[in-house]
Coordinates of C-alpha atoms in Angstrom, one line a residue:
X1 CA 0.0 0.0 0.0
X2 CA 0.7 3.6 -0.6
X3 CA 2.1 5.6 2.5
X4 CA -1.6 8.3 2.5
X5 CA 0.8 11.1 3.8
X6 CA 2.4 11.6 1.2
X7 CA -1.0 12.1 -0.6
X8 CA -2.9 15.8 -1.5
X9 CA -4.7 17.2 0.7
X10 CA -8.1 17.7 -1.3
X11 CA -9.5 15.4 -4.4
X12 CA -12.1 17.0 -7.0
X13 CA -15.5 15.7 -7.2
X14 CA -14.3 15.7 -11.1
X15 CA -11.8 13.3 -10.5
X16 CA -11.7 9.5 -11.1
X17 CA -12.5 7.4 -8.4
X18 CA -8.9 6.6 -6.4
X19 CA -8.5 4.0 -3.9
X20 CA -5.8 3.0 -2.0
X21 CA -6.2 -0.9 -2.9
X22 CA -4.5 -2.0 -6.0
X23 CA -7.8 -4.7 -6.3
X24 CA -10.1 -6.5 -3.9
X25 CA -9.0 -5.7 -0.5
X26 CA -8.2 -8.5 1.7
X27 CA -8.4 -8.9 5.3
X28 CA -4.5 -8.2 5.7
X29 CA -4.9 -5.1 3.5
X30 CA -8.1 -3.8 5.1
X31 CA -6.4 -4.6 8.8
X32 CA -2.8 -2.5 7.3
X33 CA -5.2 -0.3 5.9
X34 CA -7.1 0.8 9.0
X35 CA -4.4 1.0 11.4
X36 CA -2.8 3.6 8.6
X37 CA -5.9 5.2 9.2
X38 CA -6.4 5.6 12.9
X39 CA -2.9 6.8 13.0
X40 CA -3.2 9.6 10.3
X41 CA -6.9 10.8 12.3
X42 CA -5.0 10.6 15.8
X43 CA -2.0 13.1 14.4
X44 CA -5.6 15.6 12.8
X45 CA -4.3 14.5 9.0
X46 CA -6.5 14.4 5.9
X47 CA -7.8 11.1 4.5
X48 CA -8.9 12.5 0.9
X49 CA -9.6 9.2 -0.4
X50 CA -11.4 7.6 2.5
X51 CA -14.9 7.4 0.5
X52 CA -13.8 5.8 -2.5
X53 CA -11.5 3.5 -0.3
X54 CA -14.9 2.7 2.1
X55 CA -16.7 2.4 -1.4
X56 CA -14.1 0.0 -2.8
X57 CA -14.6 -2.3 0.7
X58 CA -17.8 -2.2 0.7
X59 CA -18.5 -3.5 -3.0
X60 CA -16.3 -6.2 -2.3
X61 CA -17.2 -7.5 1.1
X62 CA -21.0 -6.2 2.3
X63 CA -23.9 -6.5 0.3
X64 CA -26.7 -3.9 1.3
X65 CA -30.2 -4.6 1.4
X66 CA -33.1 -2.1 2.1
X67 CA -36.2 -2.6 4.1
X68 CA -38.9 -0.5 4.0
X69 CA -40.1 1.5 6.9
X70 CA -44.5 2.0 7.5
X71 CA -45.2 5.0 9.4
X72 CA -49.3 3.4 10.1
X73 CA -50.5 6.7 11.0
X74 CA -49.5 9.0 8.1
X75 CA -50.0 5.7 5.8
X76 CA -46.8 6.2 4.1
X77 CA -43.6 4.2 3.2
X78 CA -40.9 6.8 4.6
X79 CA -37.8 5.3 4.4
X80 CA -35.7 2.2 4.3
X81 CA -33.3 1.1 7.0
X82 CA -30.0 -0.7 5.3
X83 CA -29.5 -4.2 6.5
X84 CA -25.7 -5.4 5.8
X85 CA -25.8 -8.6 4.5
X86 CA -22.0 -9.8 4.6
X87 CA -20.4 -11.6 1.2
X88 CA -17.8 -14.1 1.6
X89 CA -15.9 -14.7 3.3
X90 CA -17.9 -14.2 6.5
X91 CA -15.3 -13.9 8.8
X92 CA -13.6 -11.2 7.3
X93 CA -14.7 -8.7 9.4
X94 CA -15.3 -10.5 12.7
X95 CA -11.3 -11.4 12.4
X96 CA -10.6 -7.5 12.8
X97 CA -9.8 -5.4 15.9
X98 CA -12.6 -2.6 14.7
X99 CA -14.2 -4.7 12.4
X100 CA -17.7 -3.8 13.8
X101 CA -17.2 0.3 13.6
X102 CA -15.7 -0.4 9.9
X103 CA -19.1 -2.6 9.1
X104 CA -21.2 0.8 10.4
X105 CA -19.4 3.4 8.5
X106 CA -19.3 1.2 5.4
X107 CA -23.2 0.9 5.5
X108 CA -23.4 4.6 6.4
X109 CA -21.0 4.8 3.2
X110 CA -23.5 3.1 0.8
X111 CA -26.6 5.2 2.0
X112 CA -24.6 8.3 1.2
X113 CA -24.3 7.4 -2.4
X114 CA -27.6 6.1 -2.4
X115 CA -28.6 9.5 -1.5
X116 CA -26.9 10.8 -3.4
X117 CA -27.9 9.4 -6.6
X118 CA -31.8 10.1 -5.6
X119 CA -30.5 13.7 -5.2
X120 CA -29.8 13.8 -8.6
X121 CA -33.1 11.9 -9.6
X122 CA -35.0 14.7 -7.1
X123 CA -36.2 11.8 -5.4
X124 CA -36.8 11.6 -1.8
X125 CA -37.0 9.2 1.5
X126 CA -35.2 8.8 4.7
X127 CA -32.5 6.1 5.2
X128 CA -32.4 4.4 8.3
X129 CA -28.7 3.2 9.1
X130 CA -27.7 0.8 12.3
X131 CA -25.0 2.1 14.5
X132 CA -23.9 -0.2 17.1
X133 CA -23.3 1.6 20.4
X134 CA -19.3 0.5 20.8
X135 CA -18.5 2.0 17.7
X136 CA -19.3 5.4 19.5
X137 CA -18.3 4.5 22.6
X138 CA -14.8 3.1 21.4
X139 CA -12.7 6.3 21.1
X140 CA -10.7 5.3 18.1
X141 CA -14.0 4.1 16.2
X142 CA -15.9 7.0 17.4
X143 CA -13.6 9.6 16.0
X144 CA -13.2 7.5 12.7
X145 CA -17.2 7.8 12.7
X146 CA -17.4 11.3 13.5
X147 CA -14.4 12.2 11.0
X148 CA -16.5 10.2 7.9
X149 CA -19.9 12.0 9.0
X150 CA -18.3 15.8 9.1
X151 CA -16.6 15.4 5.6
X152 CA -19.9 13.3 4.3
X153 CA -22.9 12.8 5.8
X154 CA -23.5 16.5 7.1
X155 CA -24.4 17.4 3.5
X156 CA -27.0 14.5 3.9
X157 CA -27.9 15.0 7.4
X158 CA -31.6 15.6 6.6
X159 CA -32.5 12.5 5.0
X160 CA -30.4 10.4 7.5
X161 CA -31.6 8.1 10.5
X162 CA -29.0 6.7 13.0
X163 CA -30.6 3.4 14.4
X164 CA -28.3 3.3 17.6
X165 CA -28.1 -1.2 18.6
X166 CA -26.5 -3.0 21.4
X167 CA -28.0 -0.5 23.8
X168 CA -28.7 -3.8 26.1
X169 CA -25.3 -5.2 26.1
X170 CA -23.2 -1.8 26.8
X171 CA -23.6 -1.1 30.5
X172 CA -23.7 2.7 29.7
X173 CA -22.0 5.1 31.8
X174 CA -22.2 9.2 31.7
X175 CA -19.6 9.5 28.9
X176 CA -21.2 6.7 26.9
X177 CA -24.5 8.5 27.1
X178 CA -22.7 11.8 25.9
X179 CA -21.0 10.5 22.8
X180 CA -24.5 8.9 21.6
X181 CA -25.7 12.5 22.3
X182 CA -23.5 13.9 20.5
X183 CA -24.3 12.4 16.4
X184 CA -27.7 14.1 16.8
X185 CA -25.6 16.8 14.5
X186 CA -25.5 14.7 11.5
X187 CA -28.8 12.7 11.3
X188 CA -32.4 13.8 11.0
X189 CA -33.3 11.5 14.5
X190 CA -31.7 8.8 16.5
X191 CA -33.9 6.1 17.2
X192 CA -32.7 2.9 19.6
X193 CA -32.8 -0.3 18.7
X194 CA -33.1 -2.3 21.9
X195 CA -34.7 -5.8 24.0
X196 CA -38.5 -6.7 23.5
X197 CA -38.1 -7.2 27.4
X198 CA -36.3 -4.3 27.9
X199 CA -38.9 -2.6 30.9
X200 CA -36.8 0.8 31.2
X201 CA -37.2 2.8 28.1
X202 CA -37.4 5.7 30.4
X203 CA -33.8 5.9 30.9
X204 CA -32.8 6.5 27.4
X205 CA -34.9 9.7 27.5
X206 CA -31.6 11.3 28.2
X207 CA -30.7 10.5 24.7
X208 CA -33.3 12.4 22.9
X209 CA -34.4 9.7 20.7
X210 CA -37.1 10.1 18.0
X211 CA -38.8 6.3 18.7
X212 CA -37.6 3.7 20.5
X213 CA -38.1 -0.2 19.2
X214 CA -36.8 -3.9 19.0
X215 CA -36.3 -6.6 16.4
X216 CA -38.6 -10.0 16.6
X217 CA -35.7 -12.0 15.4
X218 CA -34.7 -13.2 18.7
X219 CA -38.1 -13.5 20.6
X220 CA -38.8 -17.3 21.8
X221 CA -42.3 -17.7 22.6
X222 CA -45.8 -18.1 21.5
X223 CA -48.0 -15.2 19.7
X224 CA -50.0 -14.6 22.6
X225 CA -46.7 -13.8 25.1
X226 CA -45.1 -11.6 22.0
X227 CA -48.4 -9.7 22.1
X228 CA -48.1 -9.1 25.6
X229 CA -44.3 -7.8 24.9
X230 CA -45.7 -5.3 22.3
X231 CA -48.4 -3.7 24.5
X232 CA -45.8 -3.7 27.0
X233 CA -43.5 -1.6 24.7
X234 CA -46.3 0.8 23.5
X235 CA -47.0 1.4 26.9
X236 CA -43.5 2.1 28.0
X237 CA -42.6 4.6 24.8
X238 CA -45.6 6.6 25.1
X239 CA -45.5 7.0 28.7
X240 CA -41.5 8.2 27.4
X241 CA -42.9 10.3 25.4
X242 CA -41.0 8.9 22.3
X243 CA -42.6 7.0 19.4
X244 CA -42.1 3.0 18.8
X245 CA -41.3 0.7 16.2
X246 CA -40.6 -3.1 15.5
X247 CA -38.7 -4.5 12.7
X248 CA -39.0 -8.2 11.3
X249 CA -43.2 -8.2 11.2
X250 CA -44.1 -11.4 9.4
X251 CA -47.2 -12.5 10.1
X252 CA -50.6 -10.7 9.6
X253 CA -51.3 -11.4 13.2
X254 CA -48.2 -9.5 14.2
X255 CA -48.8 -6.6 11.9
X256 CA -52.6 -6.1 13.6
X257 CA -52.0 -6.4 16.9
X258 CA -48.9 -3.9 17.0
X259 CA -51.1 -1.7 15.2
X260 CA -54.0 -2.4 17.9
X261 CA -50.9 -1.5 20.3
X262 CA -50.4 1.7 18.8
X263 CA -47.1 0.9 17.4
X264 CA -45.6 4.0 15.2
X265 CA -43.4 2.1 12.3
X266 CA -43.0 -1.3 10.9
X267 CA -40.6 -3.3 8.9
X268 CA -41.2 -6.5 7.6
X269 CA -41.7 -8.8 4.6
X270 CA -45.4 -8.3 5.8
X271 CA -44.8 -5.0 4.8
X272 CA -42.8 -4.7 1.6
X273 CA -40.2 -7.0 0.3
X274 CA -36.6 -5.2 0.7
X275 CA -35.1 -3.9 -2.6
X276 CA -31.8 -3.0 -3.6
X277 CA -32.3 0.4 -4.4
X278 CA -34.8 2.7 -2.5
X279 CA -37.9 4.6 -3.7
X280 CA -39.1 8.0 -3.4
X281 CA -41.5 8.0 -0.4
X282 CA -44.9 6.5 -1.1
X283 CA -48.4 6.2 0.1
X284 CA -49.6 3.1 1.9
X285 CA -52.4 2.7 3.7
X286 CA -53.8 -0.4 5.9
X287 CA -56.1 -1.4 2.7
X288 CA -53.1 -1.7 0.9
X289 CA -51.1 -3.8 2.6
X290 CA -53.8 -6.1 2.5
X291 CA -54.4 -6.1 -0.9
X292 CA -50.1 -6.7 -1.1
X293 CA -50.7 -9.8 1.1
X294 CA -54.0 -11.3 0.0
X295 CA -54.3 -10.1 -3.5
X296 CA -57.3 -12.7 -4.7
X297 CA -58.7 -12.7 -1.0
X298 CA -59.5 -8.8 -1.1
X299 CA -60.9 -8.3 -4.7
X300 CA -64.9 -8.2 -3.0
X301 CA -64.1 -8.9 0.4
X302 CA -64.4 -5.6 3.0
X303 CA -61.4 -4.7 4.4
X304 CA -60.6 -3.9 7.6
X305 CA -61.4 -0.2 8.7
X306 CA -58.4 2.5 7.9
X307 CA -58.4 4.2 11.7
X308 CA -56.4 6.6 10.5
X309 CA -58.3 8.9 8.4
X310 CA -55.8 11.7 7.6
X311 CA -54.4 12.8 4.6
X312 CA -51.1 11.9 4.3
X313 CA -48.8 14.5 4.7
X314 CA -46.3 15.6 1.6
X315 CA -43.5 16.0 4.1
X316 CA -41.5 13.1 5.5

């Protein structure tokens, strides 16, 4: 690899794309390549090729998926939160020191081109993008985070979501709490992904979160117990004062009762299937995603009724 010292300072957005890997990066290169990188940010250098090199990663390494996002009420589809879905080999990035942080800004590197190419289209949405809580509570990978986000994402800040995970597993002290605090800067809202048992929402409060909310992908149990869990949740959010949300909906069932829970946003393959690129926003009311799901069923039969009778709004 190149020594990046000895590279310019600034890169046109005319010029070709440069990377510092000669082709695929491998684990050994990406390794050499971050520790290059942490030291040039600890001495305040310039990394002028760090999105084209995150770019060049990414496409080799992380596949990105994109789910959409229901917000029930307003009856719209308005946005997509990026799932990583890693290529092979799989261990690639678990085998690295700050492999997790690198996995975060990569997927926050691919929803910054994806905005920006909808930019260019004058298309619009909101882009959800997970952010595990060590990689802002690990100095090294917190000020690689920050670093990306000022030179990148600010420009993009509007459109952006941080979805903050591992909330449960961190035991979170006061300057944990602060540097979680502190990205509010480059995104539109922070939301928290944490535990379906998780009884103390109200101490994230702190955090200013826009909705708190939890994935069903680990819950054990029948539908009757997970029903309990989501009027639990509900409960604890709005008593918060935030707005909820639950990801992995795939059953009918599920879909009802969290909107009989009063439930803000779902994500699901009840919902929509994911896609590769996202869409402008779009309308979607409860009619409609039974029609999605029971296409035949719901040519003459009534459908349940919309309780949300607003016109949706033309702002996300």
């Amino acid at each position: 690899m190149t020594d990046r010292t000895s590279l310019p300072r600034e890169e046109s957005q005319n010029t070709p794309v440069k990377t510092m890997f000669a082709g695929v990066p491998t684990a050994e290169e990406i390794d050499r390549w971050l520790g290059v990188t942490f030291q040039i940010l600890g001495k305040g250098g310039k990394l002028p090729l760090l999105h084209d090199d995150l770019r060049l990663i990414g496409d080799a390494h992380v596949n990105a998926q994109y789910h959409p996002l229901w917000y029930i009420k307003n009856r719209i589809l308005s946005g997509y939160i990026c799932w990583e879905q890693t290529k092979q080999p799989s261990t690639l990035f678990s085998s690295l020191a700050d492999g997790r942080s690198l996995y975060d800004i990569i997927m926050l590197n691919k929803a910054i081109q994806i905005l920006q190419a909808m930019q260019a289209r004058k298309e619009q949405t909101l882009l959800i993008v997970p952010i595990h809580v060590r990689t802002l509570c690990d100095r090294r990978a917190r000020e690689f985070f920050r670093f990306y986000c000022e030179l990148h994402a600010a420009n993009f800040s509007r459109s952006l979501v941080f979805m903050v995970q591992g909330l449960d597993e961190q035991r979170m002290l006061e300057p944990d709490f602060e540097n979680v605090q502190r990205i509010h800067s480059f995104c539109r809202a922070l939301i928290l992904q944490t535990s379906y048992k998780n009884d103390n929402i109200a101490r994230y409060v702190r955090l200013r979160p826009h909705a708190c909310g939890f994935a069903l992908d680990d819950f054990k149990g029948d539908e009757e117990q997970l029903f309990e869990h989501i009027n639990k949740y509900a409960e604890s959010c709005e008593k918060a004062g935030m707005k909820s949300f639950i990801t992995g909906v795939d059953k009918v069932s599920i879909m009802t009762a969290a909107i009989g829970a009063g439930i803000t946003y779902l994500q699901g393959h009840t919902i929509g299937e994911e896609v590769t690129q996202p869409r402008h926003v779009e309308f979607m009311g409860i009619d409609s995603v039974y029609k999605q799901i029971f296409p035949e069923q719901t040519k003459a039969a009534i459908l349940p009724e919309d309780p949300f009778t607003t016109t949706p709004p033309t702002e996300i």
